[in-house]
Coordinates of C-alpha atoms in Angstrom, one line a residue:
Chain A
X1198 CA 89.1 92.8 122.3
X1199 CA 87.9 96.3 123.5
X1200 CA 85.8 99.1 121.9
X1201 CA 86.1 102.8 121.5
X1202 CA 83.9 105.3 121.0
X1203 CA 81.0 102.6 120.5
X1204 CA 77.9 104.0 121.9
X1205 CA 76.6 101.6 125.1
X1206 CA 73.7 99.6 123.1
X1207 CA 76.4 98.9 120.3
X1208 CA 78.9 97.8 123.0
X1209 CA 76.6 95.6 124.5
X1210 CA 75.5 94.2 121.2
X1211 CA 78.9 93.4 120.1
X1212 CA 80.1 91.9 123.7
X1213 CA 77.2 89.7 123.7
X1214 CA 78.1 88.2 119.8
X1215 CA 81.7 87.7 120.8
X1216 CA 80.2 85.6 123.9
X1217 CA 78.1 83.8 120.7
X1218 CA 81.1 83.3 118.3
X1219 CA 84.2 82.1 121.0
X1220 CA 82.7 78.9 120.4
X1221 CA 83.6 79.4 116.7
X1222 CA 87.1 81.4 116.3
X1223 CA 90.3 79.6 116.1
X1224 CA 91.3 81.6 119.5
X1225 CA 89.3 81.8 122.5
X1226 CA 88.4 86.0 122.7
X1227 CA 87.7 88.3 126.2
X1228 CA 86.2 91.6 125.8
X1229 CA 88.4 93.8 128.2
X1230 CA 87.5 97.5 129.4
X1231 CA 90.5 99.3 128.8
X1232 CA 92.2 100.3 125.4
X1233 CA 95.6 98.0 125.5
X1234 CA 93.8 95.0 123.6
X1235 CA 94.6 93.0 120.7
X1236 CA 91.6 94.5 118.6
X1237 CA 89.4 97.5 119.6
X1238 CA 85.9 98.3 117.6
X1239 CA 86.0 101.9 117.0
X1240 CA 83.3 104.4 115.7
X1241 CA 85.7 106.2 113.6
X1242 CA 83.8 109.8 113.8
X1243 CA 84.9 109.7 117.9
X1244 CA 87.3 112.2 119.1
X1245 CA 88.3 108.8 121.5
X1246 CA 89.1 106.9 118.8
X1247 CA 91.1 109.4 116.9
X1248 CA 93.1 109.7 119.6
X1249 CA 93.5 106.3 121.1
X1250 CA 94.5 105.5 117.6
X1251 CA 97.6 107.4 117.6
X1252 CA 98.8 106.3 121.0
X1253 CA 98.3 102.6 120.5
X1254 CA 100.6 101.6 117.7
X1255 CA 100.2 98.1 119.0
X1256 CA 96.3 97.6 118.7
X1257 CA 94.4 96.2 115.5
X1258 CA 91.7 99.2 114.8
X1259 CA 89.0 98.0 113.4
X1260 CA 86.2 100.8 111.8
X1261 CA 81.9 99.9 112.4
X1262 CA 80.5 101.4 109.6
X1263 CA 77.8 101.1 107.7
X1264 CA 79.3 103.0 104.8
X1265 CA 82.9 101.6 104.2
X1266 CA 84.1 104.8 102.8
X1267 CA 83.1 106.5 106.2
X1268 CA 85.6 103.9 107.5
X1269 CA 88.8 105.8 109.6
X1270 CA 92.4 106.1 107.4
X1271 CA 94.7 103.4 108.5
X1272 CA 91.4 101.4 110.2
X1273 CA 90.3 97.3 109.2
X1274 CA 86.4 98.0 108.6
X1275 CA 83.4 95.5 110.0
X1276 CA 80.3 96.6 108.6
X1277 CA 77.4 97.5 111.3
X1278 CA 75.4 95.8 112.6
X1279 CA 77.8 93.2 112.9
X1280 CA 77.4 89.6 111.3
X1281 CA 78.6 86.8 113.5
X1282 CA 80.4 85.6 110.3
X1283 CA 81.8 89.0 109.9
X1284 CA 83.0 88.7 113.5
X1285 CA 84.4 85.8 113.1
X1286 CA 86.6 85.8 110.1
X1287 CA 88.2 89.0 111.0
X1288 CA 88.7 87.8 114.8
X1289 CA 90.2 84.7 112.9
X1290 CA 92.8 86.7 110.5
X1291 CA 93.9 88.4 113.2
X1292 CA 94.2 85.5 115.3
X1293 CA 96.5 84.5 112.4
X1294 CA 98.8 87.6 112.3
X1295 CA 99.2 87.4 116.1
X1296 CA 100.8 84.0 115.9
X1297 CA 103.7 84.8 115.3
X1298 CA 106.2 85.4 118.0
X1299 CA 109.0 87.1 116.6
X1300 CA 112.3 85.8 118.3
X1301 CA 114.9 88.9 118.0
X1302 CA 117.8 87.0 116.2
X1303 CA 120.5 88.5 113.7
X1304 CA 121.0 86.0 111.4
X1305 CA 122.9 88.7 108.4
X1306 CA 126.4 87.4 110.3
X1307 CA 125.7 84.0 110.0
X1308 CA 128.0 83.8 106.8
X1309 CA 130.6 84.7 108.5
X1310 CA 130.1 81.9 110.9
X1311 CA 131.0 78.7 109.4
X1312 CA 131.4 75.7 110.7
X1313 CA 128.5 76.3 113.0
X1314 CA 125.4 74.4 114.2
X1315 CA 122.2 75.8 114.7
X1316 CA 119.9 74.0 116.4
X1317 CA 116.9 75.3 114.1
X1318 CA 113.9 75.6 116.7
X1319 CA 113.3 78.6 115.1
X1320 CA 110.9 79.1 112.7
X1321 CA 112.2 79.2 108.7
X1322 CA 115.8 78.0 109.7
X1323 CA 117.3 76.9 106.4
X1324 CA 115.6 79.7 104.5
X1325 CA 117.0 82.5 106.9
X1326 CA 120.0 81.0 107.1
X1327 CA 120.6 80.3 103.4
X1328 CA 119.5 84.1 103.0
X1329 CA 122.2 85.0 105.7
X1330 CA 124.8 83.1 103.1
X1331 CA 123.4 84.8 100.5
X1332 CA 124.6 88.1 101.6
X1333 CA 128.1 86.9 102.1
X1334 CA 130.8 88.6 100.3
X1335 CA 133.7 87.0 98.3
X1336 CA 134.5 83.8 96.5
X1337 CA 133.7 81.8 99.7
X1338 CA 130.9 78.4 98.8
X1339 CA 128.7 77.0 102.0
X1340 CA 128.1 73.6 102.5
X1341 CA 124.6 73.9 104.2
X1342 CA 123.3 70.4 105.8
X1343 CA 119.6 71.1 106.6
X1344 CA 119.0 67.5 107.8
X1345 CA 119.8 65.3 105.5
X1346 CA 119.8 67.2 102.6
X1347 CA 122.9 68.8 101.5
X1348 CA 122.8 71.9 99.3
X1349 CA 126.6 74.1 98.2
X1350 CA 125.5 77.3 98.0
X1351 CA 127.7 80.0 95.6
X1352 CA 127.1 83.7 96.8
X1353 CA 129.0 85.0 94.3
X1354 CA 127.3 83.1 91.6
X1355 CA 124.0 83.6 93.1
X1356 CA 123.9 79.7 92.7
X1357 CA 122.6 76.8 95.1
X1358 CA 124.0 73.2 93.8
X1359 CA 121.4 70.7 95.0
X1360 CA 122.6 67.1 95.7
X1361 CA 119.4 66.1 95.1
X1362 CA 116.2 67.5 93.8
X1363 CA 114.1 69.5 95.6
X1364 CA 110.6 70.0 94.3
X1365 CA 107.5 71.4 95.8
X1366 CA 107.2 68.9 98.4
X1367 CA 110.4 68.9 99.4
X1368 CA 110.6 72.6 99.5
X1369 CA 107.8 72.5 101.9
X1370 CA 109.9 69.9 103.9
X1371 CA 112.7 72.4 104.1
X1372 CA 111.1 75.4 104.9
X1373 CA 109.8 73.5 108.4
X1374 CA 110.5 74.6 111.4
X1375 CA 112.7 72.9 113.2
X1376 CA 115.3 71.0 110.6
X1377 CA 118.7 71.0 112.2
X1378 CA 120.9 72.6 110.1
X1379 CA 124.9 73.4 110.1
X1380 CA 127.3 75.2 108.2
X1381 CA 130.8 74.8 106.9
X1382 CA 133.0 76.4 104.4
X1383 CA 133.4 74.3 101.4
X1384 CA 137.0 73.4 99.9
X1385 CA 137.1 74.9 95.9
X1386 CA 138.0 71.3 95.4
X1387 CA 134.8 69.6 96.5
X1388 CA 132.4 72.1 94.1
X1389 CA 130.0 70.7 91.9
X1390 CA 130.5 67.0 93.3
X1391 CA 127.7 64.7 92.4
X1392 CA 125.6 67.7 91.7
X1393 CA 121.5 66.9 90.7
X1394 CA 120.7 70.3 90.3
X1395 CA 121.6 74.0 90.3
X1396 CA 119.4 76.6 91.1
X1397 CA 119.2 79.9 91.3
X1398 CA 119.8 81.2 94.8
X1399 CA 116.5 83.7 94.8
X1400 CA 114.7 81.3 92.9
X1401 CA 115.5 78.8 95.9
X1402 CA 114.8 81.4 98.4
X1403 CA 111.3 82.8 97.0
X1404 CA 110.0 79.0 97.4
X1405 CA 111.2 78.3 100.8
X1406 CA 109.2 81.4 101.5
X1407 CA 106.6 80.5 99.6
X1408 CA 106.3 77.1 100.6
X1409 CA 107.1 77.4 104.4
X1410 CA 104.7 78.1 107.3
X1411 CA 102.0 80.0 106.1
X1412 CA 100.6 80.7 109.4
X1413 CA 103.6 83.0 110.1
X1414 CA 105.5 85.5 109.5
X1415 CA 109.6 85.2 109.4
X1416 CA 110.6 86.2 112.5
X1417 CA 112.6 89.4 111.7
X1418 CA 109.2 90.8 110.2
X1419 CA 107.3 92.4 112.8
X1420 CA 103.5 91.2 113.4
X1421 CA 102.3 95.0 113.8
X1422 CA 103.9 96.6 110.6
X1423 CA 103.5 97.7 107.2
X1424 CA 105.3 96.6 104.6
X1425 CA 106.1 98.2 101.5
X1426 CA 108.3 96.2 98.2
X1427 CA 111.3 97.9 97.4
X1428 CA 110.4 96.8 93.9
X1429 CA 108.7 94.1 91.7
X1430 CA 109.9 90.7 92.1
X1431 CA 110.9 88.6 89.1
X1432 CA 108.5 87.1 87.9
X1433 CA 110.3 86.3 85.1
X1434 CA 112.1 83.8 87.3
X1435 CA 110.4 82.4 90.0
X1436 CA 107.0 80.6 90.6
X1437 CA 104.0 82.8 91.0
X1438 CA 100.1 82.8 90.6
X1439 CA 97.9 86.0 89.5
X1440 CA 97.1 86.8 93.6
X1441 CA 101.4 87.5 93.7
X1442 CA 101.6 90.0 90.8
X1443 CA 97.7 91.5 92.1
X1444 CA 100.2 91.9 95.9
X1445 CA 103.1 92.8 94.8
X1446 CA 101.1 95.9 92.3
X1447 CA 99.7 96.9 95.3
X1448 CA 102.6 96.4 97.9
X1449 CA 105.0 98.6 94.8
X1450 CA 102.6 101.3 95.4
X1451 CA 101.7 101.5 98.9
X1452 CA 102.6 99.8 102.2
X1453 CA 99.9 97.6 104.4
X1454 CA 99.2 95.8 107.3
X1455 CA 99.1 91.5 106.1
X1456 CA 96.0 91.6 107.4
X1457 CA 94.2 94.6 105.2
X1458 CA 96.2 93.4 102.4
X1459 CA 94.5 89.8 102.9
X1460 CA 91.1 91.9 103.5
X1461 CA 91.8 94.0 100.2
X1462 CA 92.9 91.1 97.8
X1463 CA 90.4 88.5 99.5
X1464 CA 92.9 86.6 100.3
X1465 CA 93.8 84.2 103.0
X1466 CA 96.4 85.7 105.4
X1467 CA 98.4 82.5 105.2
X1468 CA 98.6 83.4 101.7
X1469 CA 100.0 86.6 102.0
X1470 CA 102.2 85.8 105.0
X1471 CA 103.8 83.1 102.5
X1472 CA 103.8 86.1 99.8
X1473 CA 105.4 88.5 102.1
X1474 CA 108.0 85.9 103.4
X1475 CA 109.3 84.9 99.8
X1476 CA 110.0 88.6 99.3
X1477 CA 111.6 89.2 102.5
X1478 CA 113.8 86.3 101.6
X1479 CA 114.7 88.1 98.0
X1480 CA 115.5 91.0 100.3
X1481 CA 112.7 93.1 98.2
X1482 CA 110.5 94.1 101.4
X1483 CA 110.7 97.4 103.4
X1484 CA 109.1 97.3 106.7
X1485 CA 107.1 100.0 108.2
X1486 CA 105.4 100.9 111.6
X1487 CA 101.9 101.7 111.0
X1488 CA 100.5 104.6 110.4
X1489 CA 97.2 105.7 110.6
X1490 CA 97.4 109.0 108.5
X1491 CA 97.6 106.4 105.8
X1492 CA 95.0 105.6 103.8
X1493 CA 93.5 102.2 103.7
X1494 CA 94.0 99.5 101.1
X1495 CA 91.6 100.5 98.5
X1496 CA 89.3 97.4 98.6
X1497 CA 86.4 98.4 95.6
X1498 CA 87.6 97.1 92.1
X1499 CA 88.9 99.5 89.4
X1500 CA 86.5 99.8 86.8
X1501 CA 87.9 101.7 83.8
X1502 CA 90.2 99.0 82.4
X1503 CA 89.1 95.9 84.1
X1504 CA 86.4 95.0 81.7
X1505 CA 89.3 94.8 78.8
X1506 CA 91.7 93.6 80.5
X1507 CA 89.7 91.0 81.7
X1508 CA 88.7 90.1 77.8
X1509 CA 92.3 90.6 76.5
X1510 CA 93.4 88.1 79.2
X1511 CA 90.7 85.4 78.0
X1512 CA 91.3 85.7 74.6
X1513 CA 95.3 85.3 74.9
X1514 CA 94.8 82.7 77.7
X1515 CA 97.0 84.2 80.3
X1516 CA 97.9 81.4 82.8
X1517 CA 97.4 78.3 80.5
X1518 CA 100.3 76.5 80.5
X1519 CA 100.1 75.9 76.7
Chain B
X492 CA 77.8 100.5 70.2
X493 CA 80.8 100.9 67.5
X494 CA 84.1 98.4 67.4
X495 CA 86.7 99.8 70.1
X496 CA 90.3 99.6 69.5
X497 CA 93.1 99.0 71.8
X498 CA 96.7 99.9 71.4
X499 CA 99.4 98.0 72.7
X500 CA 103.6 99.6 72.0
X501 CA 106.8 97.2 72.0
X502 CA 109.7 99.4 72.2
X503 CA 113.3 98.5 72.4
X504 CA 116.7 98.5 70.8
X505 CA 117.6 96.4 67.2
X506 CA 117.2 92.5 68.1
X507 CA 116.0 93.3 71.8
X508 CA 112.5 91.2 70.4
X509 CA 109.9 93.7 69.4
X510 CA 108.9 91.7 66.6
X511 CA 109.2 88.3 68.1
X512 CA 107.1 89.1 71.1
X513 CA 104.3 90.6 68.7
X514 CA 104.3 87.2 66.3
X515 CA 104.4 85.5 69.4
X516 CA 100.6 86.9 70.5
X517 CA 99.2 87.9 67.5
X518 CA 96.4 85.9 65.4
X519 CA 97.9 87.7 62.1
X520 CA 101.0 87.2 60.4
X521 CA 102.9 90.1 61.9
X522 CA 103.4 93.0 59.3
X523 CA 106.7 94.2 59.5
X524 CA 108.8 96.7 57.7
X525 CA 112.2 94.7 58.1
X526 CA 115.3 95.9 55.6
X527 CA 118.9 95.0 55.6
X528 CA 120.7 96.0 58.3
X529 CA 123.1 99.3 57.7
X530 CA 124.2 99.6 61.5
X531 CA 126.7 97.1 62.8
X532 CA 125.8 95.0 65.5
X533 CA 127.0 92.6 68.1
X534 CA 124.5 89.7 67.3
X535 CA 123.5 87.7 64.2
X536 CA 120.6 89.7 63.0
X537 CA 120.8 90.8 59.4
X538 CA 117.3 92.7 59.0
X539 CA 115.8 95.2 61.1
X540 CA 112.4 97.1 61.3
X541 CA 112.6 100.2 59.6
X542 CA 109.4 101.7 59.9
X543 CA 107.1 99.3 62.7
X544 CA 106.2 95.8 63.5
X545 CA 102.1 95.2 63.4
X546 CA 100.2 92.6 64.7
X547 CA 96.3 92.1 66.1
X548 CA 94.1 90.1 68.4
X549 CA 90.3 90.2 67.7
X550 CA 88.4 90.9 71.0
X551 CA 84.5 89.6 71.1
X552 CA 82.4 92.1 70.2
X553 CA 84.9 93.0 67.2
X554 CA 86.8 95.0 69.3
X555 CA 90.7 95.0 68.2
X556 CA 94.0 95.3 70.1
X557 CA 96.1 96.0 68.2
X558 CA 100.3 95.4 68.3
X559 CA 102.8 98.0 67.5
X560 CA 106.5 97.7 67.6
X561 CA 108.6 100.8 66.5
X562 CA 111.7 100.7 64.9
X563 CA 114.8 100.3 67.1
X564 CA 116.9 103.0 65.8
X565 CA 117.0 106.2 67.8
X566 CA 117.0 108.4 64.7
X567 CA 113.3 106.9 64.3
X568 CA 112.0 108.3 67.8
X569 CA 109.7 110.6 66.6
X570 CA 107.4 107.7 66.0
X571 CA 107.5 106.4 69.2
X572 CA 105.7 109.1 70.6
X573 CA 103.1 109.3 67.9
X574 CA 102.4 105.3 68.3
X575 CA 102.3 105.5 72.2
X576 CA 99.8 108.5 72.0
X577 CA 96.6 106.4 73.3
X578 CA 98.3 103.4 74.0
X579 CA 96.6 101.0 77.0
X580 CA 100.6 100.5 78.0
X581 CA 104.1 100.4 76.6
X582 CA 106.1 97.5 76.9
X583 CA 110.3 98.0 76.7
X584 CA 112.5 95.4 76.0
X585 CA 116.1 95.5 76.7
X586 CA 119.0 92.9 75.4
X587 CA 121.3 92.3 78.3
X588 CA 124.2 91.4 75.7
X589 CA 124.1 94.7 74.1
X590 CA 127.2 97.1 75.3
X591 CA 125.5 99.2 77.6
X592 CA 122.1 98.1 78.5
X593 CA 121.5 100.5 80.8
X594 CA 122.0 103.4 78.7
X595 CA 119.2 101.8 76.4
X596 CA 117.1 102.0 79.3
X597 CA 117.2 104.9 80.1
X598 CA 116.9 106.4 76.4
X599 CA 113.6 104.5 76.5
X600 CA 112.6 105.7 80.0
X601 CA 113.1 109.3 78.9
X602 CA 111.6 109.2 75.6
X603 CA 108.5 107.3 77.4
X604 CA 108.6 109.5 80.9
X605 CA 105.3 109.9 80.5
X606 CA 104.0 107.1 79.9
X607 CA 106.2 105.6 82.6
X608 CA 105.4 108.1 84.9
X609 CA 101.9 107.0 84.5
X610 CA 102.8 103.4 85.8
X611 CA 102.0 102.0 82.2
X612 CA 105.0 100.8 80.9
X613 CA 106.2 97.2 81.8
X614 CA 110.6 96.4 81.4
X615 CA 111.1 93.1 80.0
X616 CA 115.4 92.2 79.7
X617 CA 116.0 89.7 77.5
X618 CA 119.1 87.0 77.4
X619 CA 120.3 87.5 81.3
X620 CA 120.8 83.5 81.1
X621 CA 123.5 83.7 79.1
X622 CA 124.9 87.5 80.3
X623 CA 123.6 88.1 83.9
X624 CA 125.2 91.6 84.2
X625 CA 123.8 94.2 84.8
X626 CA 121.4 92.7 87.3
X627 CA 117.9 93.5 88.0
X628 CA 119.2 95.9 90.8
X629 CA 121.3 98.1 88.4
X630 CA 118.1 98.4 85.7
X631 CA 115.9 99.8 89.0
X632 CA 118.8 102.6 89.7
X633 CA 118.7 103.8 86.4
X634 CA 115.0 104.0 86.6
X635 CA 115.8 105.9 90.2
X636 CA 118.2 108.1 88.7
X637 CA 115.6 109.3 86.5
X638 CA 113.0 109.5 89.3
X639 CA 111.0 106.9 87.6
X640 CA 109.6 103.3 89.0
X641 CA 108.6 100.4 87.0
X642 CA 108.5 96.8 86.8
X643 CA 111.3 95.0 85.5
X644 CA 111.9 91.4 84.7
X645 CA 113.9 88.8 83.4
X646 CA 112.2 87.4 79.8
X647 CA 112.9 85.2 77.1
X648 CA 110.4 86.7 74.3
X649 CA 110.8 83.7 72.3
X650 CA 108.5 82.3 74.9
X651 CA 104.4 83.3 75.0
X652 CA 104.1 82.8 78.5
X653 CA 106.9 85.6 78.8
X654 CA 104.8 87.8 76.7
X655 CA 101.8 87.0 78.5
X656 CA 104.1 87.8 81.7
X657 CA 104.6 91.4 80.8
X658 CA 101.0 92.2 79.9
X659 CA 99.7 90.9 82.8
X660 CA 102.3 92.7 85.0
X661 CA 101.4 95.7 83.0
X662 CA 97.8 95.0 83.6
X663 CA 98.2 94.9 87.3
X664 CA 100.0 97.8 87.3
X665 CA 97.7 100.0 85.5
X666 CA 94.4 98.5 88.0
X667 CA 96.6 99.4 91.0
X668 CA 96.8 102.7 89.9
X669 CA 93.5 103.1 88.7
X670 CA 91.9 101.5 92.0

């Protein structure tokens, strides 16, 4: 962590509550003196800060403010003075975005590849490599062994023949890192055998996103980016909760960091790494660099509509399952 | 403080759903205008709504929202623009077995432009179990093609959760836009 623009007593303040907090974050933090750090406290009203900004694509920027709205474009805000609890949840959900190390693998060619092995070390290896098959052109069906669980998977048909059925643990179980997997070609005449269910392939690939690591991103998604949705999922087919249509109306509009999307929607960033994954997977994200000329994810509540929307969606019951 | 009223438009083609997805969230028996049909048609309906579907849901406070379908026929859309006048949102439906879905979307999209363009309309297409093309994909192009952006999703209207689906969507949409 480093700060910019702070003025010394605030620097001192703030290096001697990270000293009170390590014991407390799920990563052990250093204050360092120069600007290449992980996160950097900025006053946002410094010339310093407006201009380290725009050289260091890399660095969290993180606004002290007392006013959020006086909070820099593009910035994470802490409110000052600074609350060790503050502190320490946002040192934590960056913590989380920075786990991720993002192996550079191609995986689009990998339905082309059949009859391979993959070891599956990798992070997500049966959902990136089912979307890999996904993309394949042609009349061609996969047999894709993920450990002991076979699935035939249809590009053309956008159909995934289960041999036995998955459900939400076992989707969890398949979306694990580190399942050897392998891929062969499967012979028209061998189709459909002793088939327990048929899915849909996005449907399959949304919860294997869903349901996989949390704490991470996939590993072609980029830790420092923006992402934008190319458009709304389908709800209409797939699993979701209120928090995934409340991201993706926000992610249709305008692109954000995981972390001030998590800070925006108070949400864990688990949550919307899982969110952000399960669209990847439906090939519905874009993926940005980010850019400070942007505004930040508007974080206040709207307030013309939400008092009827919020009765209409009492009195109708949205979400009951009945 | 008077009774407010809310206004809610299903819009569509003949026997896209208008007047199922109203009865299937409204506390009245739906009103509807349904004659014999004069237009041939690719499905079983034999009635249509010739003048508008209505249905309500009574809000504490005795506020109302109330439910308006219009009629399906394009000879009819100089109601649709009267009935969407003031409208929270619109909400199109589209029947994937008709013969050329898309072009129903997009005669909806341009005759609601506005309201579209305002991020308050919500595309529900109905019966892609049973005819999956066009895809999702193809219904966002049109909606490119006419520089528009919205929504879109698979829905069986029979269902209430679907309903519920496509207000909610529309919901989100409009407190994105309004935040």
């Amino acid at each position: 962590m480093t700060s910019i623009g702070l003025p010394v007593r605030a620097e001192l303040r703030l290096k001697s509550l990270l000293e009170v907090v390590n014991a407390r974050t799920s990563d052990r933090w250093s204050f360092v003196e120069q600007a290449d750090a992980h996160v950097a406290i900025c006053d946002p009203v410094s010339a310093l800060s407006s201009v380290t900004m725009k050289r260091s694509a890399a660095t969290r920027f993180i606004s002290l403010v007392e006013d959020v709205s006086n909070a820099a474009a593009g910035t994470s805000v802490i409110r000052d003075p600074i609350r060790a609890s503050d502190l320490i949840e946002l040192l934590n959900l960056v913590s989380s975005t920075l786990s991720c190390e993002a192996p550079e693998r191609e995986w689009a060619a990998l339905a082309s590849a059949t009859n391979t092995a993959v070891d599956g070390r990798d992070a997500f290896p049966v959902a990136v490599a089912l979307r890999g098959l996904a993309r394949a052109k042609g009349q061609a069906a996969f047999v894709l062994q993920a450990g002991a669980f076979e699935m035939h998977v249809m590009p053309a048909a956008r159909t995934v023949h289960l041999l036995e059925p998955v459900d939400e643990k076992g989707l969890s179980g398949l979306a694990a890192p580190g399942v050897p997997i392998s891929i062969r070609e499967l012979p028209a005449t061998q189709t459909r055998a002793l088939v327990a269910e048929t899915r849909k392939l996005d449907e399959l690939l949304w919860g294997l996103g869903l349901h996989g690591e949390k704490g991470r991103l996939l590993p072609e998604l980029p830790v420092n980016a923006a992402f934008k949705l190319r458009r709304w999922p389908d709800f209409g087919r797939i699993e979701h909760t209120p928090d995934h249509l409340r991201l993706a109306s926000r992610l249709v509009r305008q692109k954000a960091t995981v972390l001030d999307l998590a800070m925006a929607a108070g949400l864990p960033v688990s949550n919307v790494n899982a969110f952000i994954n399960a669209c990847c997977l439906c090939d519905l994200v874009e993926v940005h660099p980010v850019d400070h000329s942007t505004r930040a994810v508007a974080t206040a509540p709207p307030a013309r509509y939400a008092g009827i929307f919020k009765t209409i969606r009492s009195v109708l019951r949205f979400g009951a399952t009945s | 403080m008077s009774a407010q009223e809310y206004k809610l438009i299903f819009t569509g083609t003949m026997g896209a759903g208008k007047s199922t997805a109203i009865s299937t969230i409204s506390e009245i028996e739906p009103v509807s205008t349904d004659v014999q049909r004069s237009e041939a048609g690719n499905d079983a309906k034999v009635t249509t709504t010739a003048a508008l579907d209505y249905g309500e849901v009574t809000l504490p406070g005795g506020d109302r929202l109330r439910l308006y379908g219009t009629p399906g026929q394009a000879r009819f859309d100089f109601m649709w623009k009267i009935l969407s006048e003031g409208a929270l949102g619109v909400v199109v439906l589209v029947d994937n077995r008709r013969p050329d879905p898309l072009a129903d979307l997009r005669e909806y999209l341009t005759a609601f432009r506005d309201v579209v363009a305002g991020s308050r309309a919500v595309v529900g297409v109905g019966r892609r179990e049973t005819h999956p093309v066009p895809d999702l994909d193809a219904y966002h192009d049109v909606a490119a093609e006419l520089g528009l952006s919205a929504p879109i999703v698979s829905v069986d209207v029979r269902r209430r959760q679907d309903v519920l689906l496509l207000l909610d969507i529309l919901f989100h949409q409009i407190e994105a836009t309004e935040a």
